[in-house]
GROMACS .gro file of C-alpha atoms in nm:
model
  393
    1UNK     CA    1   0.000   0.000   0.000
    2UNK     CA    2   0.106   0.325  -0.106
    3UNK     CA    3   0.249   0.541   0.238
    4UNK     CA    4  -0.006   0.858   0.320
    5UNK     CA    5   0.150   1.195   0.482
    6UNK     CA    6  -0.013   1.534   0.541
    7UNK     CA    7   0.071   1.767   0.322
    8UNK     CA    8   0.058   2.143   0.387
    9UNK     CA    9  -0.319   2.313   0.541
   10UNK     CA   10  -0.403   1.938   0.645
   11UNK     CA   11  -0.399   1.771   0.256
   12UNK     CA   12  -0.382   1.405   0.250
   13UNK     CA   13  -0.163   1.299  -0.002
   14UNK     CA   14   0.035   0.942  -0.109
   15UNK     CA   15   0.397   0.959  -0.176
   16UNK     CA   16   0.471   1.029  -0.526
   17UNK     CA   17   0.105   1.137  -0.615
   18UNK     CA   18  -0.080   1.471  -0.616
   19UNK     CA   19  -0.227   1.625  -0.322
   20UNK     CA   20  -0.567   1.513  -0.218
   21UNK     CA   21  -0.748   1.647  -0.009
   22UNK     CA   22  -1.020   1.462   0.288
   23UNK     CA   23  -1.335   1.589   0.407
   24UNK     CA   24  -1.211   1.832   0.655
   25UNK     CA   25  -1.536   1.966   0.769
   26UNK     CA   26  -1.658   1.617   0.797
   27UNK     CA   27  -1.408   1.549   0.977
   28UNK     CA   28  -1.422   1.882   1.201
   29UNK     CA   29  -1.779   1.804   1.302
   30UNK     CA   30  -1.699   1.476   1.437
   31UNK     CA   31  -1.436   1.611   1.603
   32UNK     CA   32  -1.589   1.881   1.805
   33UNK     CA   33  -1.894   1.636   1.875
   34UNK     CA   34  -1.624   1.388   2.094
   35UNK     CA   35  -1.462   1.721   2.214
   36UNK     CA   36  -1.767   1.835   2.373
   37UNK     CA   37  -1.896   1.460   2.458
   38UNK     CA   38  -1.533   1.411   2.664
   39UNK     CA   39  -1.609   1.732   2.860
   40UNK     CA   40  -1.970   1.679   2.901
   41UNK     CA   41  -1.972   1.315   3.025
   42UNK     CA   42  -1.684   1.445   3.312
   43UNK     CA   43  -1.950   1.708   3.390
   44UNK     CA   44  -2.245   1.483   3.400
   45UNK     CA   45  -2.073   1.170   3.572
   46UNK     CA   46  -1.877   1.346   3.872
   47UNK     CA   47  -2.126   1.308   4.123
   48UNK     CA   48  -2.197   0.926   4.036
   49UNK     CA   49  -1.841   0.892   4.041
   50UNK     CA   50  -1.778   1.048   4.420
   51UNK     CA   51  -2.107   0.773   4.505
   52UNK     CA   52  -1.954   0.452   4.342
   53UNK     CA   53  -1.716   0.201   4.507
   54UNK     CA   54  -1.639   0.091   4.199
   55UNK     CA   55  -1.416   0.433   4.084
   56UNK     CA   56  -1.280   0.432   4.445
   57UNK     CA   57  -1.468   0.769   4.453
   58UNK     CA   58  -1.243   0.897   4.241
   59UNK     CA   59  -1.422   1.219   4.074
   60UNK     CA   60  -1.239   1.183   3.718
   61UNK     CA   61  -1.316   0.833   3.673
   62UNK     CA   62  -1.561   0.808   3.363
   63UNK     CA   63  -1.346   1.110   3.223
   64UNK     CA   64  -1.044   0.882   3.268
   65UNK     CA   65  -1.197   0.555   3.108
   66UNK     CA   66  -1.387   0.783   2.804
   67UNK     CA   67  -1.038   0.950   2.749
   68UNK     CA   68  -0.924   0.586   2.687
   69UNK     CA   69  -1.200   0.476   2.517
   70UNK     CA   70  -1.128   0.814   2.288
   71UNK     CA   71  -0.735   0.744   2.213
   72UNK     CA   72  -0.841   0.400   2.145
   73UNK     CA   73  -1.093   0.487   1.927
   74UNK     CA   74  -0.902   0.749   1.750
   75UNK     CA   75  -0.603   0.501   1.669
   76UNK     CA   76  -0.860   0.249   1.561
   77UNK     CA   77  -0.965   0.521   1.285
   78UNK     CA   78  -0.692   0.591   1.166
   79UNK     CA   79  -0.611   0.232   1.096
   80UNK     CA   80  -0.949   0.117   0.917
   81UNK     CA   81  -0.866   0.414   0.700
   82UNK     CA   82  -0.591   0.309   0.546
   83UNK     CA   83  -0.807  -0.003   0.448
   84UNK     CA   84  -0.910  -0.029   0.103
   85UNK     CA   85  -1.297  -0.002   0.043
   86UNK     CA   86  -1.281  -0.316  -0.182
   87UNK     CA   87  -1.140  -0.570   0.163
   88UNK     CA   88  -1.453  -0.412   0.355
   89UNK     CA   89  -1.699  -0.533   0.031
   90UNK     CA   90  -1.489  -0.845   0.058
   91UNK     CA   91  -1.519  -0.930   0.399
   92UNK     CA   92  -1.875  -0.806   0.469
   93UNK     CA   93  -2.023  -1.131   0.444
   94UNK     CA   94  -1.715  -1.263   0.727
   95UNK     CA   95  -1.755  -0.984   0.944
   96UNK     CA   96  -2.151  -1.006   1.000
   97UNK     CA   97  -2.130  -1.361   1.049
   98UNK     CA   98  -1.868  -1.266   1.320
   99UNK     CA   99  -2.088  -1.045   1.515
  100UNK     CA  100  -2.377  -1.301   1.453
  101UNK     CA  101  -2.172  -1.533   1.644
  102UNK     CA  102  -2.092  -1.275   1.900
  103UNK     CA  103  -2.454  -1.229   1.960
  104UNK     CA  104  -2.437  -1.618   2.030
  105UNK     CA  105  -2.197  -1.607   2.259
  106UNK     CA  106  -2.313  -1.305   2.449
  107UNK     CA  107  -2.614  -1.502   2.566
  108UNK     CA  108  -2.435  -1.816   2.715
  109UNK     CA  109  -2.436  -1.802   3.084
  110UNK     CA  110  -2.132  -1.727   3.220
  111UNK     CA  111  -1.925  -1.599   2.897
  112UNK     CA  112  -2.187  -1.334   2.848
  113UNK     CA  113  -2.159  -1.018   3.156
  114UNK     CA  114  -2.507  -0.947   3.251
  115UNK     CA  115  -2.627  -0.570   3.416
  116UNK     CA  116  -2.978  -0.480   3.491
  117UNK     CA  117  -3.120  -0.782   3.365
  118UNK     CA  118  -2.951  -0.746   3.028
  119UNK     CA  119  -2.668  -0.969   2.882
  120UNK     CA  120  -2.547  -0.784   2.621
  121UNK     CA  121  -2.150  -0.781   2.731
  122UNK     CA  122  -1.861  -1.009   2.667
  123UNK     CA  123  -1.627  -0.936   2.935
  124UNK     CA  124  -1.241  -0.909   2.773
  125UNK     CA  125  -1.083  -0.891   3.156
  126UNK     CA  126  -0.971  -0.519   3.122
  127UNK     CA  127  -1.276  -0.411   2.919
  128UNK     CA  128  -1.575  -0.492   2.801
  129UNK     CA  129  -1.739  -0.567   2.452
  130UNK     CA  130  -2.107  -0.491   2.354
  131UNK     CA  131  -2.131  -0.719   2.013
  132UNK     CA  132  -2.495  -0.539   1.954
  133UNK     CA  133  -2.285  -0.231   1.894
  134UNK     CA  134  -2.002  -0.411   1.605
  135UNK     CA  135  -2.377  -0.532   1.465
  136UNK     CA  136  -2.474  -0.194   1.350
  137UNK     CA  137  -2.137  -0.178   1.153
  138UNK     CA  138  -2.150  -0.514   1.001
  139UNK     CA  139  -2.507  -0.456   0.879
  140UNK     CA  140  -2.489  -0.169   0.727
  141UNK     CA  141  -2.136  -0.317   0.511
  142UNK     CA  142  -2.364  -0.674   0.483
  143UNK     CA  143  -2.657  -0.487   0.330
  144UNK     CA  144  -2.442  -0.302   0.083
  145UNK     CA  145  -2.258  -0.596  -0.006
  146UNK     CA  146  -2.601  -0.784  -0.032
  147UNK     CA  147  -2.783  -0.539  -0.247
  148UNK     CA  148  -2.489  -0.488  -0.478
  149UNK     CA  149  -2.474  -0.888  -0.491
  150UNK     CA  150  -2.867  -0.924  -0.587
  151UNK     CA  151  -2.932  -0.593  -0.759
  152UNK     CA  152  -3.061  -0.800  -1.079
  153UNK     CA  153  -3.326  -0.985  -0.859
  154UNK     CA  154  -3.360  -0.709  -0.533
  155UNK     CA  155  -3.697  -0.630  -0.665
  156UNK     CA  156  -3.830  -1.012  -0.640
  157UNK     CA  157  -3.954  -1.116  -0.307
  158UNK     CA  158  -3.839  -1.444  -0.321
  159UNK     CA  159  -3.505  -1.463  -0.436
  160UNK     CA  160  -3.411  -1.094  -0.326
  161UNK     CA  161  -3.572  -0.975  -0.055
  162UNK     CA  162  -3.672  -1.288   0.157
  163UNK     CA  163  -3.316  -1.411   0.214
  164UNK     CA  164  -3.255  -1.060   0.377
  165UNK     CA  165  -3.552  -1.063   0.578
  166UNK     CA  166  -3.483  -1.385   0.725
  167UNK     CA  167  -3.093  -1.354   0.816
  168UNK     CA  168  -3.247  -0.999   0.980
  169UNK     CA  169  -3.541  -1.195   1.205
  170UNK     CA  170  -3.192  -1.430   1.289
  171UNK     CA  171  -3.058  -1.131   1.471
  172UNK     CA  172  -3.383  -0.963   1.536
  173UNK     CA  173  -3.456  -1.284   1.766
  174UNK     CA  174  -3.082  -1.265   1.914
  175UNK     CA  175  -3.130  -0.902   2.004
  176UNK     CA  176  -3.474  -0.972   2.168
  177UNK     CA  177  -3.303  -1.242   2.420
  178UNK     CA  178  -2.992  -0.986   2.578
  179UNK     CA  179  -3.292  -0.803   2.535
  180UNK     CA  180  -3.192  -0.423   2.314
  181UNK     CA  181  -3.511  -0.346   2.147
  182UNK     CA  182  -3.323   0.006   2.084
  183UNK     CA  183  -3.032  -0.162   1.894
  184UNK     CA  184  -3.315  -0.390   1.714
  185UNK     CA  185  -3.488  -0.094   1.574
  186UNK     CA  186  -3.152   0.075   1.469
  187UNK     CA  187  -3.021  -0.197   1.247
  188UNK     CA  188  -3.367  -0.281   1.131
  189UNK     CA  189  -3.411   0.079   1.020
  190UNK     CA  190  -3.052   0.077   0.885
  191UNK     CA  191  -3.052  -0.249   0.691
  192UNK     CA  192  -3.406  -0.202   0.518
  193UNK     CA  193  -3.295   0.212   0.436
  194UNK     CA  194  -2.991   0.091   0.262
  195UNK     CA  195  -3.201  -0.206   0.106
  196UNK     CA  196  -3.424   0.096  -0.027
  197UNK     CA  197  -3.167   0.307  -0.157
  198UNK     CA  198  -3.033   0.020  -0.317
  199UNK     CA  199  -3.358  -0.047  -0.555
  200UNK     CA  200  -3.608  -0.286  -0.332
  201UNK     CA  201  -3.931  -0.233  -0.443
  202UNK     CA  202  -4.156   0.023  -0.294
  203UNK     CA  203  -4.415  -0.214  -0.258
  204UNK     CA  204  -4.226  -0.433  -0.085
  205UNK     CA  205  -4.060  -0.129   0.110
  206UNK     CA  206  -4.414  -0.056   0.238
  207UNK     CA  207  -4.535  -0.411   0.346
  208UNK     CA  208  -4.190  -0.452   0.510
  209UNK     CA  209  -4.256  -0.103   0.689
  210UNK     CA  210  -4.573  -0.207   0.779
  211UNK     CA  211  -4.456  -0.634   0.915
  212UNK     CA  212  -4.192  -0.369   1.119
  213UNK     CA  213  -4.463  -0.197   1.270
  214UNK     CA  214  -4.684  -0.457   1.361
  215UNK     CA  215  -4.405  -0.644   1.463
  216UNK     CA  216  -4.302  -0.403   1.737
  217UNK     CA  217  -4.634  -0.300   1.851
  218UNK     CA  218  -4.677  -0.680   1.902
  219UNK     CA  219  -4.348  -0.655   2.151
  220UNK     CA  220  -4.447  -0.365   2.310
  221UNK     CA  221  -4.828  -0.464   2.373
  222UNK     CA  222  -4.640  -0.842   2.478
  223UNK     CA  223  -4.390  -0.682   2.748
  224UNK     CA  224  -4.544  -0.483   3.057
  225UNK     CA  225  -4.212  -0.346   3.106
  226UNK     CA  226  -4.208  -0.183   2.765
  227UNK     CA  227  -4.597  -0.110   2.788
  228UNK     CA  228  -4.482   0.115   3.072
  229UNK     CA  229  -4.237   0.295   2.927
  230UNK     CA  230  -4.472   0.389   2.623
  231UNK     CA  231  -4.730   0.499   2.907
  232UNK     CA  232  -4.470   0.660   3.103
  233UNK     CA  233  -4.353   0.840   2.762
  234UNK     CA  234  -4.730   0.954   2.700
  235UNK     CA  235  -4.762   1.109   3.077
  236UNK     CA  236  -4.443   1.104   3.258
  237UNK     CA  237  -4.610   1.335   3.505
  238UNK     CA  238  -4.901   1.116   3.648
  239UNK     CA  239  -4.591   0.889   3.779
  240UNK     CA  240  -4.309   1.111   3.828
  241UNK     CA  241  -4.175   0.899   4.078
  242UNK     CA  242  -4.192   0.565   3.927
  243UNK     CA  243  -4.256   0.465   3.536
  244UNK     CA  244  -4.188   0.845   3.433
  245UNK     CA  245  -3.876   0.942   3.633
  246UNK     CA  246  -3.647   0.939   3.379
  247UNK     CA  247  -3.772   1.163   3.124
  248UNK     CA  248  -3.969   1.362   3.428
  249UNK     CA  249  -3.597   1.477   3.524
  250UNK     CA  250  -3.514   1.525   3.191
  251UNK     CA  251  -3.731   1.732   3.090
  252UNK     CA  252  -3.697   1.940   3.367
  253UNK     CA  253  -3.322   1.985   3.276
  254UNK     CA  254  -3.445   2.105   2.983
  255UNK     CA  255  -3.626   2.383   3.113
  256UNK     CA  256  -3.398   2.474   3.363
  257UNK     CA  257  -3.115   2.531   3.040
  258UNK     CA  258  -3.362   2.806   2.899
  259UNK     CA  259  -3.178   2.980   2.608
  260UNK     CA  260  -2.775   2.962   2.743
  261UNK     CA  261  -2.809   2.735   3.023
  262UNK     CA  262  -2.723   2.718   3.407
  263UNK     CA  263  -2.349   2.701   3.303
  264UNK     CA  264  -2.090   2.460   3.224
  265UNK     CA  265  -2.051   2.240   3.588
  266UNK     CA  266  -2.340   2.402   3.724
  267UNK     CA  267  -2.645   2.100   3.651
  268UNK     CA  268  -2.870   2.028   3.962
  269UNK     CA  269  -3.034   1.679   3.772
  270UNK     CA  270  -2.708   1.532   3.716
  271UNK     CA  271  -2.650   1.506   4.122
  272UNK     CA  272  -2.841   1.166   4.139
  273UNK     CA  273  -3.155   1.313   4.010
  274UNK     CA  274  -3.109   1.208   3.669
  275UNK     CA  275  -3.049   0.816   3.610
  276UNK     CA  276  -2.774   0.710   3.363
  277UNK     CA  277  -2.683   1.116   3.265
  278UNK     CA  278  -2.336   1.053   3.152
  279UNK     CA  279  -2.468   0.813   2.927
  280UNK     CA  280  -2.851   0.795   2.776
  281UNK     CA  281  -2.917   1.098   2.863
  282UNK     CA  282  -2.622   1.307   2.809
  283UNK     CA  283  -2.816   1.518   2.633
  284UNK     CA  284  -3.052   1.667   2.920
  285UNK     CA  285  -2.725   1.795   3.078
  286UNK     CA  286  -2.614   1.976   2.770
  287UNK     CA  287  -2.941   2.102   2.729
  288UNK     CA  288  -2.937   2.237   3.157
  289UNK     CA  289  -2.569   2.347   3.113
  290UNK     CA  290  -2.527   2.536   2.812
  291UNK     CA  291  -2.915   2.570   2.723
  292UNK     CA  292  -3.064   2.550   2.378
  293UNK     CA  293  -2.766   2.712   2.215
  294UNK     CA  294  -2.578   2.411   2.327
  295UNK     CA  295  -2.830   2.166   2.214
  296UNK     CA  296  -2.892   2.337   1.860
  297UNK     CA  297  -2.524   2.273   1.808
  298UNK     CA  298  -2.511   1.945   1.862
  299UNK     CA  299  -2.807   1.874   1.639
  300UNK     CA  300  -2.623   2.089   1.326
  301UNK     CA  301  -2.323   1.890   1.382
  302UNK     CA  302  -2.508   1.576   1.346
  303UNK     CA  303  -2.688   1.718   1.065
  304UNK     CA  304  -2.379   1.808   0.852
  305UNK     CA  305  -2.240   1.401   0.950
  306UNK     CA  306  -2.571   1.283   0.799
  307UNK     CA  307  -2.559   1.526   0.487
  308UNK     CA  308  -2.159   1.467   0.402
  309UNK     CA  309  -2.264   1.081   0.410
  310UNK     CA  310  -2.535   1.138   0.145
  311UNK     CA  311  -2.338   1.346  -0.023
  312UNK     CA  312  -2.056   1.133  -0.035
  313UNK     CA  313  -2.292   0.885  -0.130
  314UNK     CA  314  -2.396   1.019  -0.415
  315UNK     CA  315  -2.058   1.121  -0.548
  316UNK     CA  316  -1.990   0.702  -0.528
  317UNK     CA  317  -2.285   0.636  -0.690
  318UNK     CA  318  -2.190   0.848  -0.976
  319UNK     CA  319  -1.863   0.691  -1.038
  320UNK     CA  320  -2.079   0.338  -1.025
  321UNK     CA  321  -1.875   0.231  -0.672
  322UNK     CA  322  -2.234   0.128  -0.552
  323UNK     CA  323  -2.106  -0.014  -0.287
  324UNK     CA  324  -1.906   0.225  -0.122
  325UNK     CA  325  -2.261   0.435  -0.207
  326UNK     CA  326  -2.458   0.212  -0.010
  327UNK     CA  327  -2.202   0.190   0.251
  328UNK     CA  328  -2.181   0.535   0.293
  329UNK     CA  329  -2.575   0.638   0.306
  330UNK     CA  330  -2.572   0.325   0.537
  331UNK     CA  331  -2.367   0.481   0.792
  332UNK     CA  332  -2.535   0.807   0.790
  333UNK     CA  333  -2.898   0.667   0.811
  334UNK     CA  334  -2.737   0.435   1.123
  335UNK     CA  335  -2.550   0.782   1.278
  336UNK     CA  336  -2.847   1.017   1.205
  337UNK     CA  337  -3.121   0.755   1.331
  338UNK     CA  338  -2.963   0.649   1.646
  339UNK     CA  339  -2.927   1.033   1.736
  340UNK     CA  340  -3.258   1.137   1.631
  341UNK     CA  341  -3.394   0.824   1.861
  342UNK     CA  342  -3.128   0.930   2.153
  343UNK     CA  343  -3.277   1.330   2.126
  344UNK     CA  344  -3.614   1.236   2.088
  345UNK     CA  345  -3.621   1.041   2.396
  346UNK     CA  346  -3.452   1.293   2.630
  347UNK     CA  347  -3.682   1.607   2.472
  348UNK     CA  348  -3.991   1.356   2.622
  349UNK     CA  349  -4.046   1.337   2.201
  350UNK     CA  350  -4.006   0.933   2.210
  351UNK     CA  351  -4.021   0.654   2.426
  352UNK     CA  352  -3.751   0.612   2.688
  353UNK     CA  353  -3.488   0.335   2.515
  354UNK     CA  354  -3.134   0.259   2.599
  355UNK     CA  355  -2.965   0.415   2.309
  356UNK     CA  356  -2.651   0.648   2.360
  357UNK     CA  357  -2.562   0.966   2.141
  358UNK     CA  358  -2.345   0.849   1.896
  359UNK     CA  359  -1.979   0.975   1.948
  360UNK     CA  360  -2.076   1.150   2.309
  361UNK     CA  361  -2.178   0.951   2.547
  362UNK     CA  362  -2.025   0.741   2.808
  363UNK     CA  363  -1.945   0.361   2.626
  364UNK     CA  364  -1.651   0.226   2.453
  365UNK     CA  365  -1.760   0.000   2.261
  366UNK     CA  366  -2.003   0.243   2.077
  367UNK     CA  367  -1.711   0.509   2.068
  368UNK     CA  368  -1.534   0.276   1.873
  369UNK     CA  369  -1.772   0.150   1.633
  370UNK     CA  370  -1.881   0.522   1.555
  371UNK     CA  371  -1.483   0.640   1.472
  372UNK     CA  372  -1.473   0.351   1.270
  373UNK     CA  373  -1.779   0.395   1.084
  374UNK     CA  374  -1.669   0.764   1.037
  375UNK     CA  375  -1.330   0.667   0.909
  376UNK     CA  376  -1.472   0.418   0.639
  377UNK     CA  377  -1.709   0.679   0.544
  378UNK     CA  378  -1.399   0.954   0.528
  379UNK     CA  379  -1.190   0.676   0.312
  380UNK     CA  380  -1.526   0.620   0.062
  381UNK     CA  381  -1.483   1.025   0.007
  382UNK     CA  382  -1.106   0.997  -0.069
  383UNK     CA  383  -1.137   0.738  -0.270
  384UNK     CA  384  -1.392   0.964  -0.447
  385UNK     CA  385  -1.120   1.243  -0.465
  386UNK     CA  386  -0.852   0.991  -0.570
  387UNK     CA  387  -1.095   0.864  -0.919
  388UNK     CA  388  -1.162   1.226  -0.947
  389UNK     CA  389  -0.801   1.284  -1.005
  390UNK     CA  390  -0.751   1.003  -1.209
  391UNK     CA  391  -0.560   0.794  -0.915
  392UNK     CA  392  -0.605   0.426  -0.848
  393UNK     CA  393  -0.841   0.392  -0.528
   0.00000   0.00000   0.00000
């Protein structure tokens, strides 16, 4: 493989070639969002910290492990960049049926870590794995590989769209054990979006978007647990102290932000009022510390990840690399989705689910899978540059 450098004002550029440049703003935006998401989950995880045996009461202890989780994520970046896009199209089939097997081995008593009544953690000794989180990843490169694979027969039920469907109820079902309905609905959305983009049928779109819906009000209406969480969502005030604590707290964050916020340090909910605020509900804390000027930045940033991806998309497409196109579109629909689930739920907009902000909150295992996902989606758009300039890719 040809050796990369940086070339003057932050070009990329292989030895012996022209300069090309990256998507710096793209880049930029992700940037600033783990900036902000290392300083906000110290802020919103020092009291917990003081409380818990576990961090020896040791104030900087989440800002310690998300720093690590950060550099590790960072250097894992940098590496899957300097991947070719055609070994991820090659190994997309391998690498789902990896974190299929993952999801296996998550649920087997005593390899699989279980919190809160969820097993959804392989425990590595010095850190732990969540393989839900790799899934989102390996779907969205799996479903481009797949619909580039059966584009001549995506639009026949049989032979296109029911193999999909049923390797998706495989790890539907898998999900629904650990149990993470949230990751479920992610990587459902994700898989069937880049499914779409990639030429199923809009019939079939709409019957699949209607089995979906079904489908999970049949879960919901099945689970009490969930059924209270939907009524909780609906009214968290007739229960503020039981099924609608969460988003009761929340929301009062919110308001207690107003336009610039309380200030940076200065949140009252994040003092054991607030469950899980470094990570679910990171959010509510921006929104009481820095107010909705803090909040309407986040959302632009995410809104210029999820445009570059299209965008970047497209400019595959064009060249006829569909499936660093699908891949691409794939990872924005996954980014955007997950962060318009993670906002809704803390504005009191959608039901409470554990889903973190992508790229901000608390987790390493998401932290990683997002820089990753970014840096394939960064090496898709040099690629781009590299054709444009009549350089191998």
């Amino acid at each position: 493989m040809a050796s990369l450098v940086f070339g003057q004002g932050g070009n990329l550029r292989t030895a012996g070639a022209p300069a090309v440049e990256y998507d710096r703003s793209l880049a930029w935006a992700a940037l600033l969002l783990m900036a902000l998401g290392l300083v906000m989950v110290y802020s919103a995880s020092i009291a917990t910290a003081e409380a818990s045996r576990y961090s020896g009461q040791n104030p900087a202890y989440f800002l310690l492990r998300h720093g690590v989780f950060l550099a590790i994520a960072l250097s894992a970046a940098t590496a899957v960049f300097l991947v070719p896009m055609r070994y991820w199209q090659k190994a997309a089939p391998w690498f789902f049926a990896g974190c299929l097997a993952l999801l296996i081995l998550v649920l087997i008593p005593g390899v699989g870590r279980e919190v809160n009544g969820a097993r959804r953690w392989l425990n590595l000794g010095v850190a732990s794995v969540q393989p839900s989180e790799l899934m989102k990843l390996a779907v969205v490169l799996y479903a481009a590989d797949y619909t580039v694979r059966k584009h001549a027969v995506l639009k026949k039920f049989r032979r296109g769209l029911l193999p999909m469907l049923g390797v998706m109820l495989a790890v539907a079902w898998l999900l629904l054990r650990e149990p993470d309905f949230g990751a479920l609905v992610v990587v459902a959305m994700t898989a069937f979006g880049v499914l779409f983009l990639g030429g199923m049928s809009g019939r079939h779109f709409g019957a699949l978007l209607a089995m979906l819906a079904v489908g999970f009000a049949a879960l919901v209406l099945s689970s009490p647990y969930r059924m209270q969480r939907i009524l909780g969502f609906m009214d968290p005030w007739s229960d503020a102290f039981g099924r609608g604590y969460q988003l009761s707290h929340a929301l009062i964050a919110f308001g207690r932000g107003e336009w610039l916020g309380v200030g940076l340090g200065a949140s009252v909910e994040k003092l054991h009022y607030l469950p899980e605020a470094h990570t679910d509900f990171l959010l509510a804390v921006i929104a009481e510390e820095l107010g909705l000027a803090g909040v309407v930045v986040v959302i632009a940033l995410f809104t210029w990840i999820v445009l570059r991806a299209f965008v970047i998309g497209r400019q595959a497409a064009m060249r006829e690399r569909h499936f660093h196109a699908l891949a691409a579109q794939g990872i924005g629909i996954w980014i955007g989705f997950q962060a318009l689930i993670n906002m809704g739920v803390n504005m009191g907009l959608l039901p409470t689910k554990g889903l973190t902000l992508p790229l901000m909150s608390f987790g390493g295992s998401g932290l990683v899978v997002n820089c990753v996902a970014l840096a394939i989606l960064i090496r898709i758009d040099w690629e781009n540059r590299q054709l444009a300039r009549g350089l191998n890719a």
